[in-house]
XYZ file of C-alpha atoms in Angstrom:
399
model
C -15.263 -2.189 25.666
C -13.223 0.935 26.392
C -14.788 4.235 25.334
C -11.357 5.156 23.995
C -11.802 2.653 21.184
C -15.067 4.300 20.156
C -13.229 7.618 20.038
C -10.753 6.023 17.639
C -13.745 4.825 15.610
C -15.052 8.407 15.507
C -11.753 9.447 13.953
C -12.086 6.653 11.404
C -15.572 7.927 10.613
C -14.232 11.452 10.087
C -11.417 10.480 7.713
C -13.598 7.829 6.047
C -16.339 10.346 5.337
C -13.689 12.458 3.658
C -13.138 9.551 1.276
C -16.737 8.584 0.564
C -18.531 11.937 0.611
C -17.090 12.993 -2.736
C -19.507 10.702 -4.574
C -22.392 12.682 -3.124
C -20.988 16.121 -4.027
C -19.938 15.357 -7.608
C -22.895 17.249 -9.119
C -22.127 20.277 -6.907
C -18.434 20.220 -7.875
C -19.301 19.874 -11.555
C -21.782 22.746 -11.395
C -19.766 25.191 -9.260
C -16.404 24.652 -10.986
C -17.847 24.151 -14.485
C -16.084 20.827 -15.035
C -17.495 17.565 -16.353
C -18.752 14.839 -14.030
C -15.908 12.685 -15.307
C -13.356 15.270 -14.219
C -15.099 15.661 -10.878
C -14.959 11.895 -10.468
C -11.176 12.045 -10.592
C -11.330 13.527 -7.078
C -12.109 10.010 -5.874
C -9.276 8.558 -7.936
C -6.790 11.091 -6.547
C -7.837 10.210 -2.995
C -7.619 6.446 -3.563
C -4.194 6.520 -5.234
C -2.764 8.903 -2.628
C -4.055 6.673 0.161
C -2.656 3.517 -1.444
C 0.803 5.036 -1.872
C 0.782 7.030 1.349
C -0.257 4.349 3.850
C 2.938 2.238 3.831
C 5.173 5.256 3.233
C 3.773 7.219 6.178
C 3.789 4.140 8.400
C 7.524 3.841 7.763
C 8.308 7.541 8.168
C 6.342 7.829 11.420
C 7.431 4.507 12.883
C 9.209 6.165 15.843
C 6.494 8.722 16.616
C 4.631 8.589 19.906
C 1.295 7.017 18.988
C -1.129 9.665 20.299
C 0.890 12.385 18.606
C 0.682 10.442 15.346
C -3.112 10.149 15.604
C -3.492 13.873 16.284
C -1.143 14.804 13.437
C -3.036 12.526 11.039
C -6.388 14.073 11.986
C -4.970 17.590 11.627
C -3.586 16.675 8.200
C -7.006 15.360 7.162
C -8.579 18.573 8.473
C -6.072 20.633 6.488
C -6.822 18.728 3.297
C -10.563 19.196 3.689
C -9.982 22.850 4.575
C -8.039 23.353 1.349
C -10.896 21.719 -0.557
C -13.393 23.970 1.228
C -11.711 27.180 0.060
C -10.762 25.937 -3.413
C -12.269 28.094 -6.137
C -10.928 26.068 -9.045
C -10.013 22.484 -9.849
C -6.231 22.189 -9.161
C -6.325 23.238 -5.475
C -9.329 20.970 -4.971
C -7.238 18.030 -6.177
C -4.421 19.114 -3.837
C -6.871 19.183 -0.947
C -8.035 15.655 -1.758
C -4.446 14.382 -1.833
C -3.613 15.984 1.526
C -6.810 14.617 3.104
C -5.989 11.149 1.756
C -2.535 11.247 3.341
C -4.110 12.137 6.677
C -6.537 9.222 6.366
C -3.714 6.892 5.286
C -1.707 7.785 8.386
C -4.691 7.586 10.751
C -6.514 4.343 9.995
C -3.663 1.792 10.432
C -2.328 3.671 13.474
C -5.777 3.803 15.095
C -6.314 0.089 14.484
C -2.995 -0.788 16.092
C -3.617 1.651 18.970
C -7.032 0.086 19.665
C -5.660 -3.447 19.879
C -3.261 -2.263 22.576
C -6.153 -1.591 24.986
C -7.363 -5.186 25.015
C -5.983 -8.713 25.465
C -5.327 -10.756 22.296
C -8.580 -12.691 22.651
C -10.562 -9.434 22.226
C -8.449 -7.931 19.480
C -10.868 -8.839 16.691
C -13.632 -6.780 18.259
C -11.281 -3.827 18.679
C -10.451 -3.956 14.971
C -14.165 -4.249 14.171
C -15.056 -1.162 16.228
C -12.432 0.987 14.507
C -13.503 -0.282 11.097
C -17.079 0.356 12.173
C -16.252 4.035 11.844
C -15.314 3.479 8.212
C -18.470 1.409 7.715
C -20.684 4.205 9.013
C -18.779 6.592 6.756
C -19.722 4.406 3.790
C -23.347 4.157 4.904
C -23.790 7.852 5.696
C -21.098 9.594 3.653
C -22.613 9.408 0.173
C -26.215 10.272 1.139
C -24.978 13.009 3.508
C -22.829 14.501 0.758
C -25.744 14.422 -1.647
C -28.131 15.968 0.878
C -25.792 18.655 2.213
C -24.234 19.378 -1.161
C -27.491 20.908 -2.389
C -27.770 23.293 0.563
C -24.152 23.951 1.565
C -22.320 23.377 -1.713
C -19.229 21.231 -1.868
C -17.230 23.859 0.041
C -19.596 23.692 2.987
C -19.462 19.889 3.024
C -15.658 19.791 3.069
C -15.570 22.550 5.713
C -17.892 20.494 7.902
C -15.651 17.424 7.585
C -12.604 19.543 8.434
C -14.380 20.747 11.573
C -15.238 17.181 12.616
C -11.589 16.130 12.155
C -10.492 19.039 14.355
C -13.003 18.162 17.087
C -11.892 14.525 17.123
C -8.226 15.604 17.228
C -8.955 17.701 20.324
C -10.835 14.781 21.901
C -7.928 12.423 21.201
C -5.553 14.935 22.775
C -7.604 15.105 25.980
C -8.989 11.575 26.294
C -6.280 9.193 25.082
C -3.087 8.438 26.976
C 0.319 8.750 25.427
C 1.579 5.498 23.950
C 5.253 4.908 23.294
C 6.370 4.090 19.788
C 7.477 0.526 19.094
C 11.110 -0.339 19.664
C 13.426 1.029 17.008
C 13.950 -1.295 14.062
C 15.927 -0.934 10.872
C 14.233 -0.479 7.510
C 15.306 -3.992 6.584
C 13.647 -5.399 9.685
C 10.555 -3.249 9.173
C 10.047 -4.553 5.639
C 11.068 -8.132 6.452
C 7.447 -9.126 6.945
C 6.668 -8.272 3.350
C 9.023 -11.028 2.191
C 6.951 -13.587 4.103
C 4.984 -15.699 1.627
C 2.042 -15.792 4.030
C 1.894 -11.992 4.249
C 2.027 -11.745 0.472
C -0.825 -14.252 0.274
C -2.973 -12.276 2.720
C -2.404 -9.009 0.856
C -3.281 -10.700 -2.445
C -6.438 -12.056 -0.815
C -7.411 -8.531 0.186
C -6.872 -7.127 -3.317
C -8.882 -9.914 -4.973
C -11.683 -9.892 -2.386
C -12.145 -6.125 -2.684
C -11.933 -6.376 -6.470
C -14.627 -9.071 -6.443
C -17.143 -7.215 -4.287
C -16.512 -3.645 -5.482
C -16.645 -4.539 -9.178
C -20.275 -5.498 -8.512
C -21.148 -2.819 -5.940
C -19.958 0.079 -8.111
C -22.359 -1.044 -10.852
C -25.139 -2.326 -8.576
C -27.603 0.333 -9.808
C -27.524 -0.783 -13.471
C -27.393 -4.400 -12.267
C -30.644 -3.995 -10.291
C -32.187 -2.230 -13.273
C -31.285 -5.280 -15.364
C -32.366 -8.016 -12.927
C -35.407 -6.454 -11.234
C -36.155 -3.324 -13.313
C -35.604 -1.158 -10.242
C -34.555 2.475 -10.166
C -34.922 5.745 -8.293
C -35.935 5.806 -4.647
C -36.313 2.042 -4.425
C -32.638 1.550 -5.249
C -31.733 4.154 -2.634
C -33.587 2.176 0.031
C -31.879 -1.033 -1.085
C -28.467 0.643 -0.774
C -29.421 1.628 2.774
C -30.237 -2.033 3.444
C -26.778 -2.897 2.137
C -25.306 -0.370 4.567
C -27.144 -1.890 7.535
C -25.770 -5.299 6.570
C -22.273 -3.798 6.354
C -22.458 -2.423 9.902
C -23.728 -5.730 11.294
C -21.238 -7.762 9.266
C -18.316 -5.764 10.597
C -19.425 -6.408 14.201
C -20.129 -10.098 13.612
C -16.742 -10.507 11.928
C -14.992 -9.062 14.964
C -16.829 -11.249 17.476
C -16.337 -14.371 15.372
C -12.616 -13.641 15.007
C -12.186 -13.441 18.778
C -14.097 -16.660 19.375
C -13.088 -18.849 16.449
C -9.884 -17.324 15.103
C -9.051 -15.508 11.900
C -8.751 -18.468 9.536
C -12.040 -20.138 10.442
C -13.918 -16.832 10.337
C -12.428 -16.058 6.926
C -13.447 -19.496 5.659
C -17.101 -19.001 6.599
C -17.076 -15.413 5.360
C -15.653 -16.274 1.960
C -17.913 -19.291 1.454
C -20.952 -17.153 2.279
C -19.825 -14.279 0.063
C -19.110 -16.552 -2.896
C -22.458 -18.350 -2.612
C -24.472 -15.127 -2.345
C -22.692 -13.258 -5.131
C -22.873 -16.274 -7.465
C -26.676 -16.321 -7.193
C -27.240 -12.560 -7.104
C -28.737 -12.296 -10.587
C -31.226 -15.041 -9.659
C -32.145 -13.787 -6.186
C -32.328 -10.047 -6.919
C -35.280 -10.218 -9.308
C -37.831 -8.611 -6.954
C -37.624 -5.834 -4.381
C -37.810 -8.319 -1.489
C -35.304 -10.662 -3.094
C -32.901 -7.828 -3.830
C -33.179 -6.518 -0.257
C -32.365 -9.931 1.229
C -29.555 -10.563 -1.253
C -27.904 -7.169 -0.707
C -28.190 -7.466 3.078
C -26.612 -10.932 3.206
C -23.992 -9.996 0.609
C -22.873 -6.970 2.615
C -22.982 -8.982 5.850
C -20.418 -11.466 4.542
C -18.406 -8.809 2.675
C -17.842 -6.568 5.687
C -17.271 -9.515 8.042
C -14.048 -10.027 6.043
C -12.206 -6.985 7.448
C -11.658 -7.884 11.138
C -10.249 -11.401 10.559
C -7.961 -10.360 7.696
C -6.535 -7.513 9.815
C -6.145 -9.805 12.826
C -4.444 -12.437 10.679
C -1.794 -9.916 9.644
C -1.175 -9.081 13.312
C -0.734 -12.793 14.019
C 1.935 -13.129 11.364
C 4.610 -11.443 13.463
C 6.397 -8.129 13.840
C 5.789 -4.985 11.821
C 2.046 -4.929 12.490
C 1.744 -1.209 11.754
C 3.351 -1.503 8.341
C 1.383 -4.658 7.527
C -1.905 -2.949 8.385
C -0.848 0.011 6.249
C -0.031 -2.333 3.359
C -3.425 -3.976 3.781
C -5.070 -0.549 3.619
C -3.189 0.039 0.362
C -4.380 -3.350 -0.884
C -7.982 -2.347 -0.149
C -7.685 0.853 -2.165
C -5.797 -0.928 -4.949
C -8.601 -3.468 -5.252
C -11.201 -0.697 -5.200
C -9.314 1.246 -7.862
C -9.045 -1.793 -10.138
C -12.700 -2.718 -9.644
C -14.127 0.230 -11.572
C -11.898 -0.529 -14.562
C -12.469 -4.300 -14.429
C -16.221 -3.903 -14.013
C -16.397 -1.491 -16.935
C -14.481 -3.893 -19.191
C -16.729 -6.823 -18.230
C -19.873 -4.793 -18.892
C -18.572 -3.716 -22.281
C -17.561 -7.240 -23.311
C -20.364 -9.441 -21.949
C -22.876 -7.284 -20.059
C -23.621 -6.199 -16.499
C -25.365 -9.475 -15.620
C -22.024 -11.303 -15.821
C -20.435 -9.242 -13.047
C -21.694 -11.422 -10.140
C -20.569 -14.813 -11.518
C -17.129 -13.451 -12.383
C -16.911 -11.979 -8.882
C -17.862 -15.385 -7.483
C -15.017 -16.958 -9.465
C -12.644 -14.476 -7.824
C -14.126 -15.479 -4.477
C -13.155 -19.090 -5.209
C -9.606 -17.964 -5.969
C -9.441 -16.199 -2.599
C -10.747 -19.363 -0.909
C -7.952 -21.305 -2.602
C -5.372 -18.858 -1.243
C -6.913 -19.199 2.214
C -6.615 -22.986 1.958
C -2.848 -22.652 1.508
C -2.701 -20.595 4.710
C -4.762 -23.116 6.666
C -2.145 -25.747 5.832
C 0.653 -23.647 7.345
C 1.808 -25.403 10.575
C 2.730 -22.162 12.364
C -0.677 -20.596 11.778
C -2.423 -23.816 12.754
C -0.646 -23.624 16.096
C -1.559 -19.946 16.623
C -5.192 -20.537 15.684
C -5.584 -23.922 17.453
C -7.456 -25.134 14.408
C -10.147 -27.722 14.955
C -13.143 -28.582 12.790
C -15.959 -26.097 13.436
C -19.340 -26.099 11.757
C -20.075 -22.928 9.819
C -23.534 -22.688 11.324
C -22.153 -22.830 14.863
C -19.605 -20.116 14.083
C -22.166 -17.682 12.724
C -24.812 -18.390 15.340
C -22.386 -17.847 18.206
C -21.019 -14.664 16.654
C -24.481 -13.117 16.419
C -25.390 -14.032 20.019
């Protein structure tokens, strides 16, 4: 696969780390700025909301930009936002920095995904999406522990300055290593947003929101959940979260390979069935360290295998791919934003142990929405749907 795609993934890692690292520096922010942990936590909320709103808006405003220029501008904007955060000496400019960094990330990720698919034929597009999203996966795996580790020695300012520097380095690499790519043909705003009136597009975006809501409502509270089911805490939980991260990296790659070989709809079917089965039995399987490790690994494997086929499915639904990918990015952050609230309400009403079965019920809803798409004649023709055994699909994808 082209080294250029891995460069795009490096950019995704840079802007993704900007999103995830804040969880690791919350104690440093709270201590240095003399604000509560709750107030410091709003840095994550500001980033998520700005990303959700900014992704489709920026995709529309930059629709006629030359693609390499757009990628460079997005990385520079992310660098600027992290630079503002690095020099912030009080809370308001720190929030401003987070918003600016989020807008840079919101402009970069959909554009990089679309740029990557242009290097390869359609039958390899799923892997291209997976590689770019692999950058975000590594950001999730490394961002929080890196923020926690570096926050103690560098302070939050040093951490944000380091991320700004990485964004600048990647921007320079993109400038020198990637070719110019013409913007898509000019289209009117009505044409650009026409895809959003498609019932199938609306269904896919709803699937993304519900799937992210299902998995993140459990993941956000996985520490108290493991304390409840297996009486685990401290360093053991940290190792288990690392196991989850390894499963996420592998799942993203497997999802891309399976999408190219079996199509988006069949890969999504297997992914959602696996996710629903694992999450439904999580409170039963995660009762020992070994059981929790296996459960978290398989859970993350299926969860992160969801991204490549859902992105590829949007690209298969017609024109306006850039905007549709941006809307899907917004759907991801909307689901993540709702998950903390929903999970907190569930814990308060019935207890943390009920999070997995409720998430599994949401997984069944997403499977039902997918079933309506599988019955669509146009998508059946694109996907060349034929019966495929789930075991065959997963085995071939891992090969």
